[in-house]
Protein backbone atom coordinates (compact mmCIF):
# COMPACT_ATOMS: atom_id res chain seq x y z
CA UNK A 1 96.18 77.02 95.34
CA UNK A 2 100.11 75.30 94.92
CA UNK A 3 98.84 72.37 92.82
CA UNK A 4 99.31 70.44 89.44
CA UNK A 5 102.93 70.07 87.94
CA UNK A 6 104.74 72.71 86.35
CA UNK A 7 103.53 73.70 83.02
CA UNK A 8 105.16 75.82 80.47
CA UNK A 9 102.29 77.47 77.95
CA UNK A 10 102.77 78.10 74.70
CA UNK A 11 102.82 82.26 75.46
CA UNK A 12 105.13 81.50 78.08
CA UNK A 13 103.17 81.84 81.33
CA UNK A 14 104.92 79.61 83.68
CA UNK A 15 103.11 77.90 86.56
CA UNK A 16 105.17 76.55 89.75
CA UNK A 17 105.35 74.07 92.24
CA UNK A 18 105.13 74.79 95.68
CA UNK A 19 103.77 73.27 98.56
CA UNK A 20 100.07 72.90 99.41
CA UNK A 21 98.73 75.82 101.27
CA UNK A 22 95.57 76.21 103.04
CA UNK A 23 92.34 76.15 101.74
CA UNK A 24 90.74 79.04 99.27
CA UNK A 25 87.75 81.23 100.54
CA UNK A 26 85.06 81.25 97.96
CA UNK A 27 86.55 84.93 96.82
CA UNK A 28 89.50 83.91 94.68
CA UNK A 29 92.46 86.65 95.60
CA UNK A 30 95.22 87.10 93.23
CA UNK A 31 98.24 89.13 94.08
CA UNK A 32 100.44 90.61 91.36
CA UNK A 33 103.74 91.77 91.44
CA UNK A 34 106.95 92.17 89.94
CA UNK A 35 109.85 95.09 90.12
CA UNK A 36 109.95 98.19 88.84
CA UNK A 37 109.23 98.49 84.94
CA UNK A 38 108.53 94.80 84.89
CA UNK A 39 104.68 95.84 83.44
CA UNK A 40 102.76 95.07 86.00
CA UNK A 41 100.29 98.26 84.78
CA UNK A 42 99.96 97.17 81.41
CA UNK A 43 99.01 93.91 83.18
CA UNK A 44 95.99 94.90 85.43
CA UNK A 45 94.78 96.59 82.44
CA UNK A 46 94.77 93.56 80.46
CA UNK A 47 93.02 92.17 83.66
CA UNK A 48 90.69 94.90 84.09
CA UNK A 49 89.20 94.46 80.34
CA UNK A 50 88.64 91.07 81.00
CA UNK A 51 86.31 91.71 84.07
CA UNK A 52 89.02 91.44 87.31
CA UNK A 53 88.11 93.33 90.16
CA UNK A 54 91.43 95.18 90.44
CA UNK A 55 93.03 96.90 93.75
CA UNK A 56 96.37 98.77 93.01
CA UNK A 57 98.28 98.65 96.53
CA UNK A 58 100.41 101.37 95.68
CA UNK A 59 97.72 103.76 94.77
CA UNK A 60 95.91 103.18 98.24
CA UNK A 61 99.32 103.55 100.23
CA UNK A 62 99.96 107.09 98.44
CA UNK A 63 96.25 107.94 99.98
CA UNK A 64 97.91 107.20 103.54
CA UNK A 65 99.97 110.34 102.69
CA UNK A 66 97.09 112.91 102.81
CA UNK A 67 97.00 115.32 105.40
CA UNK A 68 94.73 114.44 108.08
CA UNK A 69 95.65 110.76 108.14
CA UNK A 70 97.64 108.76 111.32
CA UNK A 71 99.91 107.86 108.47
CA UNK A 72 100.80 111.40 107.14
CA UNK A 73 101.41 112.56 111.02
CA UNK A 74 103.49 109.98 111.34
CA UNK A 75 105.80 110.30 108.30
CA UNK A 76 106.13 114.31 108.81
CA UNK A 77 106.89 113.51 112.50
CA UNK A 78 109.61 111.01 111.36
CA UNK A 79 111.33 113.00 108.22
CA UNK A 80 110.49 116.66 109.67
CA UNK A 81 108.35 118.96 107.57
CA UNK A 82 111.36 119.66 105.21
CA UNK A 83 109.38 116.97 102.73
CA UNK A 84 106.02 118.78 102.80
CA UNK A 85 105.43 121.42 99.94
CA UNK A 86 103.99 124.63 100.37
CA UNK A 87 100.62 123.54 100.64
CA UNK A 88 101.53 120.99 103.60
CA UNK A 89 101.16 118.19 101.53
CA UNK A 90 103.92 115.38 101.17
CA UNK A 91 106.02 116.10 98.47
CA UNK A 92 106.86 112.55 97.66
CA UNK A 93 109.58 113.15 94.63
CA UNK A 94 111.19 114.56 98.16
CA UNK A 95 110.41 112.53 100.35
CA UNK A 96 111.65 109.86 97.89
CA UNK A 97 115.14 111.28 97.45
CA UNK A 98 115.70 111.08 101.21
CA UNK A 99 114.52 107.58 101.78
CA UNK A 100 116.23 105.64 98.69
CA UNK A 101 119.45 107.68 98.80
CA UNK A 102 121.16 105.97 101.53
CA UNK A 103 119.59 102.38 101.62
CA UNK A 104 121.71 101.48 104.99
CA UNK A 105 119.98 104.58 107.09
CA UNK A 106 116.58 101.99 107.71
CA UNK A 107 114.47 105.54 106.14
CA UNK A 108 112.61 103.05 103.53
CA UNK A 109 112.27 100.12 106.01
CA UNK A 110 110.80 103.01 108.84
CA UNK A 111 108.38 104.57 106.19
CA UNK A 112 106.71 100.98 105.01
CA UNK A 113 106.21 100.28 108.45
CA UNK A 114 103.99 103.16 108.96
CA UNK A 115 102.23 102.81 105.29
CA UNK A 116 102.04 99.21 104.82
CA UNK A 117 99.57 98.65 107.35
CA UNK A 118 97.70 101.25 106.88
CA UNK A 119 97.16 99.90 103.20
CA UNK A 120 96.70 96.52 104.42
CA UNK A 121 93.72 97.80 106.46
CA UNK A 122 92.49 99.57 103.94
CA UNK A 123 92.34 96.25 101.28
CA UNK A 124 90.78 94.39 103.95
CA UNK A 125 87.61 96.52 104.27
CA UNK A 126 87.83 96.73 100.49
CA UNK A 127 88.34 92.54 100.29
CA UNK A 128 85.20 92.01 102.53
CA UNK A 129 83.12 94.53 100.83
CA UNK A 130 83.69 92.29 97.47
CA UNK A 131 82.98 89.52 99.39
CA UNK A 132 79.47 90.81 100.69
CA UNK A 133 79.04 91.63 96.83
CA UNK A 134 79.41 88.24 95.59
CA UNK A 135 82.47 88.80 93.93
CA UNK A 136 84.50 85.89 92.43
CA UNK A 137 87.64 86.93 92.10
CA UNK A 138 90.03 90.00 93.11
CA UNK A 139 93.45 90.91 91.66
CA UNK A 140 95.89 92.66 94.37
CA UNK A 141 98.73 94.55 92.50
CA UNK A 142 101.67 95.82 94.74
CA UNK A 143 105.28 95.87 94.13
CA UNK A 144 106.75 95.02 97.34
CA UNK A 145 103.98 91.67 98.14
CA UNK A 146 106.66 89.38 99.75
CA UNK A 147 108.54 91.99 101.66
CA UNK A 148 105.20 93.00 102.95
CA UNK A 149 104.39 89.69 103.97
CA UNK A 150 101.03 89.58 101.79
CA UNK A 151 101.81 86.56 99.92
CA UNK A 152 100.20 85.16 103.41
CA UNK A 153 96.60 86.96 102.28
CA UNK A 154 96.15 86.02 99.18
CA UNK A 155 95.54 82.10 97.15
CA UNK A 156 97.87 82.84 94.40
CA UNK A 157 100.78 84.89 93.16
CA UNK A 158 101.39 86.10 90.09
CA UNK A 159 105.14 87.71 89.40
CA UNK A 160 105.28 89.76 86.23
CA UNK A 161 108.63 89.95 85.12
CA UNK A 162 111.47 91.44 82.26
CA UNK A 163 113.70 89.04 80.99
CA UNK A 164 117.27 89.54 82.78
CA UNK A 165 120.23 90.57 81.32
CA UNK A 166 121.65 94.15 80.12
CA UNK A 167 118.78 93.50 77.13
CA UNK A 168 116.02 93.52 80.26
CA UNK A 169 117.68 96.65 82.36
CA UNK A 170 117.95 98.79 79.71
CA UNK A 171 113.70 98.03 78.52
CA UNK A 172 112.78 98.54 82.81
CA UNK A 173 115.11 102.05 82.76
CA UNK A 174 113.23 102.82 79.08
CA UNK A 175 110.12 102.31 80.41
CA UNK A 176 110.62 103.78 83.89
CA UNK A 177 111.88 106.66 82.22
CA UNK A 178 108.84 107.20 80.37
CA UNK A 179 106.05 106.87 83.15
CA UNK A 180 108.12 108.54 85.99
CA UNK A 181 110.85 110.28 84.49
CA UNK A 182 113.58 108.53 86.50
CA UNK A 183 117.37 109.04 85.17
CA UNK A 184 119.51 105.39 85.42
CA UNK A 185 120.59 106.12 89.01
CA UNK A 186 117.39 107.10 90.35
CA UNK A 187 116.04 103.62 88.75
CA UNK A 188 118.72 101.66 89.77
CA UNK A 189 118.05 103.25 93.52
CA UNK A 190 115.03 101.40 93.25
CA UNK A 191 115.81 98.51 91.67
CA UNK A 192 118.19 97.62 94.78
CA UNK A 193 115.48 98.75 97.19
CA UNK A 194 113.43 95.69 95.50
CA UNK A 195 113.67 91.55 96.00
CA UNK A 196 115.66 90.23 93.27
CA UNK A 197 113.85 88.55 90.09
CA UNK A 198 115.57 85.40 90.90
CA UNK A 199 113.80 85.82 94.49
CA UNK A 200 110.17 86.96 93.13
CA UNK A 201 110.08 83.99 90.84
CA UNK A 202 111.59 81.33 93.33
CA UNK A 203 107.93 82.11 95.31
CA UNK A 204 105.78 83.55 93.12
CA UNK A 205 102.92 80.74 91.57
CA UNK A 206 103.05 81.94 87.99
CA UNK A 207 105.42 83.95 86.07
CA UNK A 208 104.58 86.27 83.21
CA UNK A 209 107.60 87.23 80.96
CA UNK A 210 107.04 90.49 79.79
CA UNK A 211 109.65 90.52 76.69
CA UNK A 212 108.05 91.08 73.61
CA UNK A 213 104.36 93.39 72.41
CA UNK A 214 101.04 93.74 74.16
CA UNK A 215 99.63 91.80 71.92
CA UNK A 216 101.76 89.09 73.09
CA UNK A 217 101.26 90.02 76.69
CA UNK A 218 97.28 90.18 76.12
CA UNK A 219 97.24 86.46 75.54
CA UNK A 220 99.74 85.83 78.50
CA UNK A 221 97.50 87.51 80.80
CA UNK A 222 94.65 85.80 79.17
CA UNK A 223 95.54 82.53 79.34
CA UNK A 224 96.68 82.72 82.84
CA UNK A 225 93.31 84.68 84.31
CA UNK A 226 91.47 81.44 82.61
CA UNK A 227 94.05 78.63 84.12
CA UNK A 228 93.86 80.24 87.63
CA UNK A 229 90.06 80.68 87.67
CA UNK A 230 89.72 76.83 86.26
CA UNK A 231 92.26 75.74 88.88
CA UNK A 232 90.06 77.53 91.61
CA UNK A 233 87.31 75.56 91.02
């Protein structure tokens, strides 16, 4: 999309400039992401209420992990079958210890080359099923979007995001800690796996601060889904 001057909303939502990029399909594709904690969740259910066609990323790439799959022969080949549990499947708490505990061994960098485009392939069948359907506009939501390279698929990017500051690590390692049951270190792990915030918002489109209720994040989200769908038009 990259047009219009930057605009600061009244609930914060911040649009960018950026360079023109090329021209929109008639399917309007959103990707959202932001680190770990920032709320990107709470976000695509905000999204999902107001009639978004939503595709979580990092749901379908945990699907590559099934037995059966390329992916899934590949990974046990790779790690060895110490990170399957007893039923053969990946054990991914496991398989997660191994590949964020050294970050200089390549293990994370190794494993997203074997999922990523898997998952990619996957959202493209889904993308041109919604497009046979007649549907307007799709929301992406993956963590990892410019590291993956998918900022290059999609017409706009959204970056959720926690205010920074000790204030903003300690509400991502609260709320981490509550959906996934991380301790500090194990959050931190994945916080340096990640693209900084500074990075995420220097080439996102729009940023959503996530600092204060949902009520408050509601009418973010709202007034954003509204501004992009206008400006898509």
């Amino acid at each position: 999309m990259h047009q219009s001057s930057s605009v600061l909303s009244a609930t914060g939502t911040r649009w960018l400039d950026r360079p023109a990029g090329p021209p929109m399909t008639q399917r309007l594709t959103i990707g959202l992401t932001g680190g770990i904690g920032s709320g990107k969740t709470e976000v695509t259910h905000i999204l999902r209420e107001l009639g978004a066609v939503v595709i979580d990323a990092d749901g379908i790439a945990h699907l590559s992990y099934r037995p059966g799959t390329p992916a899934y022969e590949a990974i046990v080949r790779l790690f060895g079958r110490d990170i399957l549990d007893g039923s053969g499947v990946i054990d991914r708490g496991r398989l997660g210890t191994i590949v964020f505990s050294d970050p200089g061994s390549g293990r994370r960098e190794k494993l997203e080359a074997i999922v990523w485009p898997a998952t990619r392939e996957w959202i493209e069948g889904r993308l041109a099923k919604e497009e046979g359907r007649g549907t307007r506009a799709v929301v992406i939501e993956v963590s990892k979007l410019f590291e993956a390279g998918w900022d290059q698929f999609v017409d706009v990017v959204w970056a959720v995001e926690v205010p920074p500051g000790d204030a903003g690590n300690s509400e991502i390692a609260r709320r981490v800690q509550a959906r996934s049951g991380f301790d500090e270190a194990r959050t931190r792990e994945r916080v340096a796996a990640q693209m900084t915030r500074e990075e995420r918002i220097e080439r996102a489109d729009l940023v959503i601060e996530n600092a204060a209720t949902l009520d408050f994040l509601r009418e973010q989200v709202k007034t954003a889904w509204q501004t992009t769908r206008a400006r898509s038009e």
